[in-house]
PDB file of C-alpha atoms in Angstrom:
ATOM      1  CA  MET A   1      88.044  77.099  42.960  1.00 52.00           C
ATOM      2  CA  PHE A   2      88.608  80.790  43.674  1.00 60.00           C
ATOM      3  CA  GLY A   3      92.252  80.008  44.480  1.00 59.00           C
ATOM      4  CA  LEU A   4      91.396  78.292  47.768  1.00 62.00           C
ATOM      5  CA  ASN A   5      93.129  75.020  46.910  1.00 62.00           C
ATOM      6  CA  LYS A   6      96.596  76.579  46.716  1.00 59.00           C
ATOM      7  CA  LYS A   7      98.017  75.428  50.038  1.00 63.00           C
ATOM      8  CA  ASP A   8     101.667  75.659  49.012  1.00 59.00           C
ATOM      9  CA  LYS A   9     101.828  79.426  48.876  1.00 66.00           C
ATOM     10  CA  LYS A  10     101.927  81.609  51.953  1.00 68.00           C
ATOM     11  CA  PRO A  11     100.043  84.877  51.698  1.00 68.00           C
ATOM     12  CA  ASN A  12     102.220  87.922  51.233  1.00 73.00           C
ATOM     13  CA  PRO A  13     101.666  90.126  54.297  1.00 74.00           C
ATOM     14  CA  PHE A  14     100.391  93.598  53.587  1.00 82.00           C
ATOM     15  CA  PHE A  15     102.133  95.085  56.631  1.00 83.00           C
ATOM     16  CA  ARG A  16     104.870  93.834  58.933  1.00 84.00           C
ATOM     17  CA  PHE A  17     105.688  95.372  62.268  1.00 87.00           C
ATOM     18  CA  PRO A  18     109.302  96.447  62.825  1.00 88.00           C
ATOM     19  CA  LEU A  19     109.551  93.945  65.696  1.00 84.00           C
ATOM     20  CA  GLU A  20     108.686  91.128  63.281  1.00 84.00           C
ATOM     21  CA  GLN A  21     111.499  92.220  61.031  1.00 85.00           C
ATOM     22  CA  ASP A  22     113.940  92.427  63.955  1.00 86.00           C
ATOM     23  CA  LEU A  23     113.017  88.921  65.111  1.00 86.00           C
ATOM     24  CA  GLU A  24     114.291  87.466  61.844  1.00 87.00           C
ATOM     25  CA  ASN A  25     117.772  88.867  62.509  1.00 87.00           C
ATOM     26  CA  THR A  26     119.403  86.448  64.992  1.00 89.00           C
ATOM     27  CA  GLU A  27     121.959  89.001  66.202  1.00 92.00           C
ATOM     28  CA  LYS A  28     119.256  91.571  66.900  1.00 92.00           C
ATOM     29  CA  LEU A  29     117.132  88.901  68.608  1.00 91.00           C
ATOM     30  CA  LYS A  30     120.006  87.907  70.905  1.00 92.00           C
ATOM     31  CA  GLU A  31     120.655  91.569  71.720  1.00 94.00           C
ATOM     32  CA  MET A  32     116.984  92.170  72.579  1.00 92.00           C
ATOM     33  CA  MET A  33     116.851  89.031  74.755  1.00 93.00           C
ATOM     34  CA  ASP A  34     119.959  90.105  76.683  1.00 95.00           C
ATOM     35  CA  HIS A  35     118.505  93.577  77.186  1.00 95.00           C
ATOM     36  CA  ALA A  36     115.209  92.179  78.483  1.00 94.00           C
ATOM     37  CA  GLU A  37     117.011  89.792  80.856  1.00 95.00           C
ATOM     38  CA  LYS A  38     119.086  92.680  82.259  1.00 97.00           C
ATOM     39  CA  LYS A  39     115.927  94.705  82.816  1.00 95.00           C
ATOM     40  CA  ILE A  40     114.286  91.773  84.624  1.00 95.00           C
ATOM     41  CA  LEU A  41     117.289  91.402  86.925  1.00 96.00           C
ATOM     42  CA  ALA A  42     117.303  95.145  87.656  1.00 94.00           C
ATOM     43  CA  ILE A  43     113.571  95.138  88.466  1.00 92.00           C
ATOM     44  CA  LYS A  44     113.924  92.098  90.733  1.00 93.00           C
ATOM     45  CA  LYS A  45     116.829  93.769  92.536  1.00 93.00           C
ATOM     46  CA  THR A  46     114.774  96.924  93.070  1.00 90.00           C
ATOM     47  CA  ILE A  47     111.835  94.911  94.408  1.00 89.00           C
ATOM     48  CA  LYS A  48     114.085  92.969  96.811  1.00 90.00           C
ATOM     49  CA  GLU A  49     115.675  96.164  98.110  1.00 89.00           C
ATOM     50  CA  GLY A  50     112.237  97.460  98.968  1.00 86.00           C
ATOM     51  CA  ALA A  51     109.974  99.772  97.089  1.00 80.00           C
ATOM     52  CA  SER A  52     106.993 101.894  97.980  1.00 84.00           C
ATOM     53  CA  PRO A  53     103.593 100.243  97.431  1.00 82.00           C
ATOM     54  CA  ASP A  54     102.900 102.329  94.322  1.00 83.00           C
ATOM     55  CA  ASP A  55     106.306 101.534  92.851  1.00 88.00           C
ATOM     56  CA  TYR A  56     105.950  97.878  93.813  1.00 89.00           C
ATOM     57  CA  GLU A  57     102.788  97.531  91.733  1.00 88.00           C
ATOM     58  CA  LYS A  58     104.324  99.308  88.738  1.00 91.00           C
ATOM     59  CA  LEU A  59     107.512  97.232  88.959  1.00 92.00           C
ATOM     60  CA  GLY A  60     105.439  94.042  89.130  1.00 90.00           C
ATOM     61  CA  THR A  61     103.595  95.050  85.986  1.00 93.00           C
ATOM     62  CA  MET A  62     106.872  95.799  84.206  1.00 94.00           C
ATOM     63  CA  LEU A  63     108.284  92.464  85.367  1.00 94.00           C
ATOM     64  CA  HIS A  64     105.328  90.593  83.873  1.00 95.00           C
ATOM     65  CA  GLY A  65     105.670  92.564  80.646  1.00 95.00           C
ATOM     66  CA  TYR A  66     109.348  91.712  80.231  1.00 95.00           C
ATOM     67  CA  GLY A  67     108.575  88.077  81.070  1.00 94.00           C
ATOM     68  CA  ALA A  68     105.975  88.005  78.302  1.00 94.00           C
ATOM     69  CA  LEU A  69     108.472  89.583  75.913  1.00 92.00           C
ATOM     70  CA  LEU A  70     111.000  86.841  76.698  1.00 92.00           C
ATOM     71  CA  LYS A  71     108.336  84.221  75.968  1.00 92.00           C
ATOM     72  CA  ILE A  72     107.742  85.802  72.574  1.00 89.00           C
ATOM     73  CA  PHE A  73     111.471  85.849  71.873  1.00 89.00           C
ATOM     74  CA  SER A  74     111.911  82.216  72.897  1.00 88.00           C
ATOM     75  CA  ARG A  75     109.143  81.023  70.545  1.00 86.00           C
ATOM     76  CA  VAL A  76     110.527  82.626  67.398  1.00 82.00           C
ATOM     77  CA  PRO A  77     110.568  79.993  64.644  1.00 77.00           C
ATOM     78  CA  GLY A  78     114.014  79.246  63.296  1.00 67.00           C
ATOM     79  CA  LYS A  79     115.754  80.655  66.360  1.00 60.00           C
ATOM     80  CA  LYS A  80     119.185  79.150  66.929  1.00 54.00           C
TER      81      LYS A  80
END
């Protein structure tokens, strides 16, 4: 009734973010993952070398953000 029993069809999204479109392209996904990993290594290096307290807090926030981005990338369905 009212089309609610149609479980086979997925709803057609009204809007898709550009990141969602990029995640479907495996080459683009790999490129973005490599870029994020390089940024993480650079931030960790900067933190180890010593940073001012203000910079340390900002770098920590950026490090957590890139870590979250890598989690998103690693959970992409159909990723090879």
